[in-house]
Every structure is written in structure tokens, then in C-alpha cells.
MMTF fields as JSON, N, C-alpha, C and O atoms, coordinates in Angstrom:
{
  "mmtfVersion": "1.0.0",
  "mmtfProducer": "UNKNOWN",
  "numBonds": 487,
  "numAtoms": 488,
  "numGroups": 122,
  "numChains": 1,
  "numModels": 1,
  "chainsPerModel": [1],
  "groupsPerChain": [122],
  "chainIdList": ["A"],
  "bondAtomList": [4, 2, 8, 6, 12, 10, 16, 14, 20, 18, 24, 22, 28, 26, 32, 30, 36, 34, 40, 38, 44, 42, 48, 46, 52, 50, 56, 54, 60, 58, 64, 62, 68, 66, 72, 70, 76, 74, 80, 78, 84, 82, 88, 86, 92, 90, 96, 94, 100, 98, 104, 102, 108, 106, 112, 110, 116, 114, 120, 118, 124, 122, 128, 126, 132, 130, 136, 134, 140, 138, 144, 142, 148, 146, 152, 150, 156, 154, 160, 158, 164, 162, 168, 166, 172, 170, 176, 174, 180, 178, 184, 182, 188, 186, 192, 190, 196, 194, 200, 198, 204, 202, 208, 206, 212, 210, 216, 214, 220, 218, 224, 222, 228, 226, 232, 230, 236, 234, 240, 238, 244, 242, 248, 246, 252, 250, 256, 254, 260, 258, 264, 262, 268, 266, 272, 270, 276, 274, 280, 278, 284, 282, 288, 286, 292, 290, 296, 294, 300, 298, 304, 302, 308, 306, 312, 310, 316, 314, 320, 318, 324, 322, 328, 326, 332, 330, 336, 334, 340, 338, 344, 342, 348, 346, 352, 350, 356, 354, 360, 358, 364, 362, 368, 366, 372, 370, 376, 374, 380, 378, 384, 382, 388, 386, 392, 390, 396, 394, 400, 398, 404, 402, 408, 406, 412, 410, 416, 414, 420, 418, 424, 422, 428, 426, 432, 430, 436, 434, 440, 438, 444, 442, 448, 446, 452, 450, 456, 454, 460, 458, 464, 462, 468, 466, 472, 470, 476, 474, 480, 478, 484, 482],
  "bondOrderList": [1, 1, 1, 1, 1, 1, 1, 1, 1, 1, 1, 1, 1, 1, 1, 1, 1, 1, 1, 1, 1, 1, 1, 1, 1, 1, 1, 1, 1, 1, 1, 1, 1, 1, 1, 1, 1, 1, 1, 1, 1, 1, 1, 1, 1, 1, 1, 1, 1, 1, 1, 1, 1, 1, 1, 1, 1, 1, 1, 1, 1, 1, 1, 1, 1, 1, 1, 1, 1, 1, 1, 1, 1, 1, 1, 1, 1, 1, 1, 1, 1, 1, 1, 1, 1, 1, 1, 1, 1, 1, 1, 1, 1, 1, 1, 1, 1, 1, 1, 1, 1, 1, 1, 1, 1, 1, 1, 1, 1, 1, 1, 1, 1, 1, 1, 1, 1, 1, 1, 1, 1],
  "groupList": [{"groupName": "UNK", "atomNameList": ["N", "CA", "C", "O"], "elementList": ["N", "C", "C", "O"], "formalChargeList": [0, 0, 0, 0], "bondAtomList": [1, 0, 2, 1, 3, 2], "bondOrderList": [1, 1, 2], "singleLetterCode": "X", "chemCompType": "L-PEPTIDE LINKING"}],
  "groupTypeList": [0, 0, 0, 0, 0, 0, 0, 0, 0, 0, 0, 0, 0, 0, 0, 0, 0, 0, 0, 0, 0, 0, 0, 0, 0, 0, 0, 0, 0, 0, 0, 0, 0, 0, 0, 0, 0, 0, 0, 0, 0, 0, 0, 0, 0, 0, 0, 0, 0, 0, 0, 0, 0, 0, 0, 0, 0, 0, 0, 0, 0, 0, 0, 0, 0, 0, 0, 0, 0, 0, 0, 0, 0, 0, 0, 0, 0, 0, 0, 0, 0, 0, 0, 0, 0, 0, 0, 0, 0, 0, 0, 0, 0, 0, 0, 0, 0, 0, 0, 0, 0, 0, 0, 0, 0, 0, 0, 0, 0, 0, 0, 0, 0, 0, 0, 0, 0, 0, 0, 0, 0, 0],
  "groupIdList": [1, 2, 3, 4, 5, 6, 7, 8, 9, 10, 11, 12, 13, 14, 15, 16, 17, 18, 19, 20, 21, 22, 23, 24, 25, 26, 27, 28, 29, 30, 31, 32, 33, 34, 35, 36, 37, 38, 39, 40, 41, 42, 43, 44, 45, 46, 47, 48, 49, 50, 51, 52, 53, 54, 55, 56, 57, 58, 59, 60, 61, 62, 63, 64, 65, 66, 67, 68, 69, 70, 71, 72, 73, 74, 75, 76, 77, 78, 79, 80, 81, 82, 83, 84, 85, 86, 87, 88, 89, 90, 91, 92, 93, 94, 95, 96, 97, 98, 99, 100, 101, 102, 103, 104, 105, 106, 107, 108, 109, 110, 111, 112, 113, 114, 115, 116, 117, 118, 119, 120, 121, 122],
  "secStructList": [7, 7, 7, 1, 7, 7, 7, 7, 7, 7, 7, 7, 7, 7, 7, 7, 7, 6, 6, 7, 7, 7, 3, 3, 3, 3, 7, 4, 4, 4, 1, 7, 7, 7, 1, 7, 1, 7, 7, 3, 3, 3, 3, 7, 7, 1, 1, 7, 5, 7, 6, 6, 1, 7, 7, 3, 3, 3, 7, 6, 6, 6, 6, 6, 7, 6, 6, 1, 6, 6, 1, 7, 1, 1, 4, 4, 4, 7, 7, 7, 6, 6, 7, 7, 7, 5, 6, 6, 5, 1, 5, 7, 7, 7, 1, 5, 7, 6, 6, 7, 7, 3, 3, 3, 3, 6, 6, 7, 7, 3, 3, 3, 7, 7, 7, 7, 6, 6, 1, 7, 7, 7],
  "xCoordList": [-71.038, -70.971, -72.339, -72.458, -73.364, -74.703, -74.932, -75.696, -74.287, -74.419, -74.826, -74.623, -75.406, -75.858, -74.699, -74.788, -73.611, -72.469, -71.187, -71.217, -70.068, -68.757, -67.913, -67.921, -67.192, -66.348, -64.892, -64.563, -64.019, -62.589, -62.055, -62.142, -61.503, -60.984, -59.574, -59.284, -58.702, -57.321, -56.669, -57.149, -55.57, -54.706, -53.29, -52.914, -52.521, -51.156, -50.243, -50.679, -48.993, -47.975, -46.933, -46.304, -46.753, -45.728, -44.644, -44.916, -43.427, -42.299, -41.307, -40.661, -41.184, -40.236, -39.085, -39.292, -37.874, -36.687, -36.114, -36.395, -35.303, -34.681, -34.007, -33.417, -34.101, -33.541, -34.384, -33.94, -35.586, -36.495, -37.074, -37.355, -37.254, -37.788, -39.252, -39.904, -39.75, -41.14, -42.117, -41.801, -43.293, -44.41, -45.203, -45.793, -45.23, -45.844, -47.354, -47.975, -47.915, -49.359, -50.096, -49.729, -51.115, -51.918, -53.242, -53.403, -54.177, -55.425, -55.535, -55.259, -55.925, -55.943, -56.89, -56.613, -57.996, -58.958, -58.493, -59.135, -57.402, -56.899, -56.548, -56.66, -56.124, -55.666, -56.562, -56.27, -57.635, -58.516, -59.615, -60.263, -59.827, -60.861, -62.244, -62.898, -62.68, -63.964, -64.914, -64.521, -66.146, -67.162, -67.985, -69.208, -67.309, -67.988, -67.129, -65.909, -67.784, -67.082, -67.131, -66.574, -67.799, -67.963, -66.834, -67.027, -65.661, -64.508, -63.698, -63.544, -63.19, -62.321, -61.039, -61.008, -60.003, -58.709, -58.33, -58.581, -57.729, -57.222, -55.708, -55.188, -55.008, -53.564, -53.318, -53.723, -52.653, -52.319, -50.801, -50.158, -50.212, -48.763, -48.398, -49.08, -47.331, -46.903, -45.951, -45.554, -45.581, -44.806, -45.117, -45.791, -44.635, -44.905, -44.396, -43.316, -45.189, -44.823, -44.904, -45.987, -43.747, -43.704, -43.828, -43.767, -43.999, -44.181, -43.029, -43.252, -41.805, -40.634, -40.277, -39.176, -41.198, -40.918, -41.837, -42.214, -42.189, -42.898, -44.351, -44.772, -45.157, -46.577, -47.274, -46.803, -48.398, -49.199, -49.675, -50.059, -49.642, -50.186, -51.347, -51.265, -52.419, -53.65, -53.981, -53.781, -54.489, -55.012, -56.5, -57.323, -56.817, -58.166, -59.197, -59.003, -60.284, -61.44, -61.136, -61.976, -59.969, -59.623, -60.516, -60.601, -61.182, -62.085, -63.428, -64.186, -63.736, -65.065, -65.196, -66.286, -64.114, -64.189, -63.078, -61.945, -63.397, -62.379, -61.887, -60.934, -62.493, -62.02, -61.313, -61.086, -60.968, -60.287, -58.84, -58.411, -58.108, -56.694, -55.858, -54.738, -56.377, -55.633, -55.659, -54.866, -56.559, -56.745, -56.709, -57.041, -56.307, -56.39, -57.764, -58.618, -57.994, -59.287, -59.517, -60.655, -58.466, -58.54, -57.784, -56.718, -58.316, -57.636, -56.23, -55.345, -56.026, -54.699, -53.694, -52.488, -54.166, -53.253, -53.198, -53.256, -53.089, -53.021, -52.018, -50.882, -52.449, -51.625, -51.624, -52.561, -50.588, -50.559, -50.09, -49.311, -50.549, -50.132, -50.322, -51.406, -49.258, -49.337, -49.216, -49.162, -49.173, -49.034, -47.565, -46.793, -47.191, -45.85, -45.818, -46.874, -44.644, -44.558, -45.147, -45.284, -45.493, -45.972, -44.951, -43.743, -45.455, -44.587, -44.389, -44.166, -44.47, -44.401, -45.791, -45.97, -46.769, -48.172, -49.018, -48.523, -50.279, -51.179, -51.243, -50.461, -52.187, -52.337, -52.005, -52.119, -51.599, -51.26, -51.862, -52.405, -51.765, -52.33, -51.273, -51.615, -50.001, -48.924, -48.905, -49.306, -48.434, -47.87, -48.962, -50.066, -48.616, -49.488, -48.762, -47.56, -49.496, -48.928, -49.14, -50.01, -48.349, -48.537, -49.989, -50.501, -50.643, -52.033, -53.056, -54.238, -52.641, -53.573, -53.968, -53.357, -54.973, -55.425, -55.867, -56.412, -55.628, -56.246, -57.119, -56.779, -58.235, -59.17, -59.337, -59.444, -59.359, -59.613, -60.378, -60.298, -61.113, -61.884, -60.921, -59.801, -61.345, -60.489, -60.021, -59.018, -60.74, -60.324, -59.487, -59.057, -59.242, -58.458, -57.012, -56.364, -56.511, -55.12, -54.237, -54.454, -53.232, -52.339, -50.952, -50.786, -49.976, -48.608, -47.814, -48.361, -46.538, -45.696, -44.319, -43.79, -43.74, -42.408, -41.36, -41.609, -40.192, -39.077, -38.696, -38.856, -38.194, -37.672, -36.214, -35.442, -35.849, -34.463, -33.607, -34.143, -32.286, -31.413, -31.556, -31.375, -31.88, -32.012, -33.416, -33.659, -34.337, -35.729, -35.891, -35.033, -37.001, -37.397, -37.945, -38.299, -38.022, -38.663, -40.146, -40.715, -40.783, -42.22, -42.985, -44.209],
  "yCoordList": [-106.248, -105.454, -105.123, -104.229, -105.814, -105.531, -105.955, -105.305, -107.036, -107.515, -108.985, -109.691, -109.442, -110.829, -111.804, -112.968, -111.329, -112.203, -111.368, -110.142, -112.068, -111.423, -112.03, -113.247, -111.21, -111.679, -111.377, -110.265, -112.366, -112.156, -111.589, -112.236, -110.381, -109.737, -110.215, -110.601, -110.201, -110.634, -110.986, -110.62, -111.7, -111.901, -111.534, -111.696, -111.047, -110.581, -110.958, -111.093, -111.123, -111.332, -110.239, -110.139, -109.425, -108.38, -108.804, -109.079, -108.855, -109.304, -108.159, -107.787, -107.6, -106.524, -107.082, -107.705, -106.854, -107.334, -106.225, -105.049, -106.592, -105.565, -104.499, -104.804, -103.267, -102.096, -101.663, -100.833, -102.209, -101.842, -100.455, -100.114, -99.656, -98.304, -98.332, -99.376, -97.179, -97.094, -97.391, -97.225, -97.828, -97.953, -96.67, -96.432, -95.838, -94.519, -94.615, -95.653, -93.505, -93.431, -93.758, -93.273, -94.569, -94.951, -95.547, -95.844, -95.719, -96.436, -97.535, -97.296, -98.71, -99.863, -99.692, -100.205, -98.986, -98.831, -97.853, -97.749, -97.143, -96.25, -97.012, -96.471, -98.265, -99.023, -100.202, -100.936, -100.395, -101.533, -101.13, -100.099, -101.926, -101.602, -102.052, -102.858, -101.526, -101.913, -100.727, -99.615, -100.951, -99.892, -99.97, -100.1, -99.89, -99.943, -99.262, -99.161, -98.805, -98.322, -99.352, -99.136, -100.478, -101.526, -102.541, -103.637, -102.168, -103.064, -102.952, -101.866, -104.074, -104.096, -104.842, -105.662, -104.545, -105.203, -105.817, -105.237, -106.986, -107.625, -107.756, -108.094, -107.489, -107.7, -108.789, -108.668, -109.855, -110.992, -111.091, -111.6, -110.626, -110.773, -112.252, -113.002, -112.649, -114.054, -114.352, -115.5, -113.306, -113.486, -112.323, -111.375, -112.383, -111.324, -109.975, -109.893, -108.924, -107.573, -106.665, -106.41, -106.184, -105.251, -103.825, -103.59, -102.885, -101.476, -100.956, -100.154, -101.398, -100.891, -101.738, -101.616, -102.595, -103.485, -103.254, -104.204, -102.008, -101.656, -102.059, -102.484, -101.948, -102.283, -101.251, -100.123, -101.646, -100.686, -99.585, -99.844, -98.348, -97.197, -96.668, -96.603, -96.296, -95.889, -94.439, -93.994, -93.7, -92.359, -92.515, -92.787, -92.338, -92.551, -91.744, -90.556, -92.391, -91.829, -91.296, -90.613, -91.589, -91.077, -91.65, -91.071, -92.771, -93.367, -92.651, -92.88, -91.805, -91.178, -89.938, -89.647, -89.207, -87.956, -87.924, -87.558, -88.304, -88.389, -87.017, -86.939, -85.952, -84.611, -83.985, -82.775, -84.795, -84.275, -83.933, -84.064, -83.5, -83.144, -84.347, -84.173, -85.553, -86.753, -87.003, -87.798, -86.337, -86.59, -85.281, -84.222, -85.359, -84.198, -84.168, -84.987, -83.243, -83.175, -84.404, -84.843, -84.957, -86.208, -87.251, -86.957, -88.454, -89.472, -89.76, -90.126, -89.593, -89.841, -88.786, -89.012, -87.636, -86.579, -86.516, -85.435, -87.648, -87.746, -86.746, -86.663, -85.997, -84.948, -85.061, -84.603, -85.662, -85.844, -84.597, -84.702, -83.433, -82.181, -82.245, -82.547, -81.956, -81.914, -83.258, -83.309, -84.343, -85.655, -86.007, -85.933, -86.383, -86.917, -88.326, -88.929, -88.864, -90.22, -91.287, -91.063, -92.449, -93.555, -93.857, -93.87, -94.094, -94.325, -93.074, -93.146, -91.91, -90.637, -90.049, -89.1, -90.607, -90.232, -91.457, -92.452, -91.367, -92.497, -93.38, -93.226, -94.302, -95.245, -96.645, -96.932, -97.507, -98.892, -99.828, -99.382, -101.111, -102.108, -103.061, -104.128, -102.701, -103.544, -103.491, -102.494, -104.572, -105.751, -106.668, -106.752, -107.343, -108.341, -109.678, -109.749, -110.719, -112.063, -112.695, -112.272, -113.699, -114.475, -114.941, -115.55, -114.652, -115.056, -114.026, -114.178, -112.964, -111.877, -111.21, -111.466, -110.368, -109.693, -108.274, -108.007, -107.378, -106.054, -105.935, -106.457, -105.254, -105.04, -103.539, -102.812, -103.07, -101.646, -101.459, -102.277, -100.37, -100.022, -99.774, -99.314, -100.074, -99.925, -98.506, -98.313, -97.49, -96.099, -95.583, -94.43, -96.397, -95.935, -95.706, -96.599, -94.513, -94.181, -94.865, -94.733, -95.602, -96.329, -96.463, -96.255, -96.809, -97.006, -97.65, -97.951, -97.857, -98.494, -97.84, -97.487, -97.678, -97.089, -98.037, -99.228, -97.485, -98.297, -99.336, -99.117, -100.461, -101.463, -101.166, -100.826, -101.293, -101.054, -102.27, -103.36, -102.097, -103.213, -104.43, -105.563, -104.206, -105.315, -105.924, -106.88, -105.384, -105.832, -107.233, -107.729, -107.834, -109.1, -108.788, -107.641, -109.76, -109.571, -109.373, -109.981, -108.537, -108.267, -108.849, -108.733],
  "zCoordList": [79.998, 78.792, 78.23, 77.391, 78.667, 78.18, 76.742, 76.028, 76.294, 74.918, 74.923, 75.911, 73.802, 73.696, 73.494, 73.887, 72.881, 72.656, 72.677, 72.569, 72.818, 72.836, 71.731, 71.547, 71.0, 69.906, 70.237, 70.651, 70.054, 70.208, 68.904, 67.861, 68.958, 67.751, 67.458, 66.326, 68.434, 68.192, 69.505, 70.577, 69.406, 70.562, 70.139, 68.978, 71.081, 70.795, 71.937, 73.08, 71.626, 72.642, 72.464, 71.411, 73.489, 73.476, 74.443, 75.612, 73.96, 74.763, 74.884, 73.904, 76.079, 76.323, 77.14, 78.182, 76.66, 77.365, 78.238, 78.007, 79.253, 80.09, 79.228, 78.192, 79.663, 78.989, 77.788, 76.995, 77.643, 76.544, 76.813, 77.962, 75.765, 75.913, 76.347, 76.31, 76.754, 77.207, 76.072, 74.894, 76.455, 75.521, 75.671, 76.725, 74.64, 74.732, 74.961, 74.732, 75.417, 75.621, 74.319, 73.249, 74.423, 73.266, 73.743, 74.927, 72.831, 73.091, 72.043, 70.867, 72.443, 71.541, 70.359, 69.276, 70.542, 69.451, 68.37, 67.325, 68.599, 67.551, 66.292, 65.191, 66.433, 65.264, 64.912, 63.968, 65.645, 65.374, 64.392, 64.578, 63.357, 62.367, 62.829, 62.167, 63.964, 64.531, 64.523, 64.876, 64.128, 64.105, 65.385, 65.34, 66.52, 67.81, 68.864, 68.729, 69.899, 71.08, 72.192, 73.268, 71.939, 72.935, 72.808, 72.282, 73.292, 73.214, 74.499, 75.057, 74.954, 76.125, 75.776, 74.859, 76.516, 76.356, 77.695, 78.751, 77.639, 78.854, 78.736, 77.673, 79.825, 79.886, 80.909, 82.066, 80.484, 81.345, 81.462, 80.544, 82.549, 82.687, 82.844, 83.542, 82.194, 82.229, 83.375, 83.574, 84.138, 85.361, 86.286, 85.883, 87.523, 88.501, 87.975, 87.389, 88.194, 87.786, 89.015, 89.541, 89.462, 90.574, 90.059, 88.852, 90.958, 90.606, 89.752, 88.845, 90.026, 89.292, 88.073, 87.536, 87.633, 86.517, 85.309, 84.623, 85.059, 83.836, 83.731, 82.655, 84.807, 84.646, 83.764, 83.624, 83.173, 82.426, 83.366, 84.506, 82.865, 83.574, 82.737, 81.51, 83.412, 82.75, 83.079, 84.209, 82.091, 82.322, 82.654, 81.78, 83.918, 84.427, 83.651, 83.392, 83.287, 82.593, 81.187, 80.601, 80.64, 79.31, 78.217, 77.134, 78.472, 77.482, 77.4, 76.457, 78.35, 78.414, 77.543, 77.05, 77.347, 76.607, 75.569, 75.88, 74.346, 73.312, 72.871, 72.096, 73.328, 72.998, 74.199, 74.223, 75.188, 76.374, 76.038, 74.892, 77.03, 76.834, 76.404, 75.923, 76.567, 76.189, 74.684, 74.179, 73.962, 72.543, 71.754, 72.286, 70.494, 69.606, 68.965, 69.305, 68.048, 67.368, 66.511, 66.35, 65.968, 65.216, 66.025, 66.566, 66.116, 66.911, 66.4, 67.173, 65.096, 64.533, 64.978, 64.883, 65.462, 65.886, 67.408, 67.993, 68.029, 69.483, 70.034, 69.568, 71.02, 71.578, 73.099, 73.754, 73.661, 75.106, 75.853, 76.8, 75.442, 76.06, 77.571, 78.071, 78.265, 79.714, 80.408, 81.637, 79.657, 80.287, 80.446, 79.49, 81.638, 81.844, 81.273, 81.085, 80.995, 80.418, 81.346, 82.549, 80.78, 81.614, 82.72, 82.484, 83.901, 85.053, 85.873, 87.081, 85.214, 85.93, 86.118, 86.881, 85.426, 85.601, 85.279, 84.751, 85.601, 85.386, 86.623, 87.561, 86.6, 87.705, 87.212, 86.02, 88.117, 87.768, 88.803, 89.814, 88.552, 89.454, 89.994, 90.505, 89.894, 90.396, 91.924, 92.524, 92.545, 91.909, 91.362, 91.901, 90.286, 89.679, 89.688, 89.431, 89.983, 89.97, 88.602, 87.841, 88.298, 87.069, 86.997, 87.937, 85.879, 85.693, 86.139, 85.832, 86.866, 87.165, 85.852, 84.815, 85.894, 84.682, 85.005, 86.076, 84.071, 84.119, 82.878, 81.816, 83.016, 81.926, 81.754, 82.741, 80.518, 80.287, 78.98, 78.063, 78.929, 77.733, 76.585, 76.803, 75.368, 74.194, 73.919, 73.233, 74.449, 74.267, 75.434, 75.404, 76.459, 77.603, 77.196, 76.649, 77.463, 77.163, 78.202, 79.407, 77.711, 78.605, 77.972, 76.77, 78.782, 78.328, 79.453, 80.514, 79.221, 80.235, 80.244, 79.19, 81.428, 81.492, 80.914, 80.728, 80.637, 80.151, 81.187, 82.388, 80.723, 81.645, 81.947, 81.05, 83.185, 83.598, 83.227, 83.027, 83.134, 82.763, 83.679, 83.233, 84.949, 85.904, 85.925, 86.661, 85.13, 85.157, 84.56, 83.829, 84.896, 84.288, 82.904, 82.633, 82.038, 80.737, 80.966, 81.872, 80.166, 80.333, 79.159, 79.102]
}
């Protein structure tokens, strides 16, 4: 990161049950009260995540240009024009094993497809 120290801002637990709706496209820094662009997020799945079990999908390089098609003129007016929903577009890193991790920049646009009724809890 090129910094002298690292600060933990928050930790969260998101629990999605089978048949849960999609997690829409978003960037974590949209809601964080931080005066920096130097932020990363880690996702640690608590069990195995296969391709069809709702892994996070990322819009590649979306953190580099905040005025790109992934963003509106104001960050609060996010406009995913032309983006298909998570799972139908974006890249993922599944399968992931319990304890694996993905890291992404705080401005990276990401989301997750809906979980199917037969899916594991996420």
C-alpha cells in the first residue's frame, strides 16, 4: 500500500441465506466516512463458494476512473448503465475455499448474484 501504517476501519458479517436476492453493484467507499482513496476491502468466505453459489463479481478497473460508465457525475447517483446484474457480468474468483480471501480497492464496483434455493448460506 505504500503507507507507514494500516488502520482497521470496520469489520462486518454479511449472512445470505438460500433464495436471498442479489447484492446490487456498489463500491464500499460510497458509504465510508473516510477522507482517503487509500482503502482496501477483504472478503473472507466462511465456507466453500462455488461459481454457482453467489461469489462476489467485480467490475475490472472500475476503481481507476470514477467518471466512467460505472459511476454517475455524483457518486450518490450511481448509474450502472449498460451493466448486466452481478453474475451476468463482472469477474469472480470462485471457487473459493473456507479461509481464502479476495482483496479489492474500496472504489471497485462489485456485487453478487442471488442465491438459489439449493445454495449454501453465504
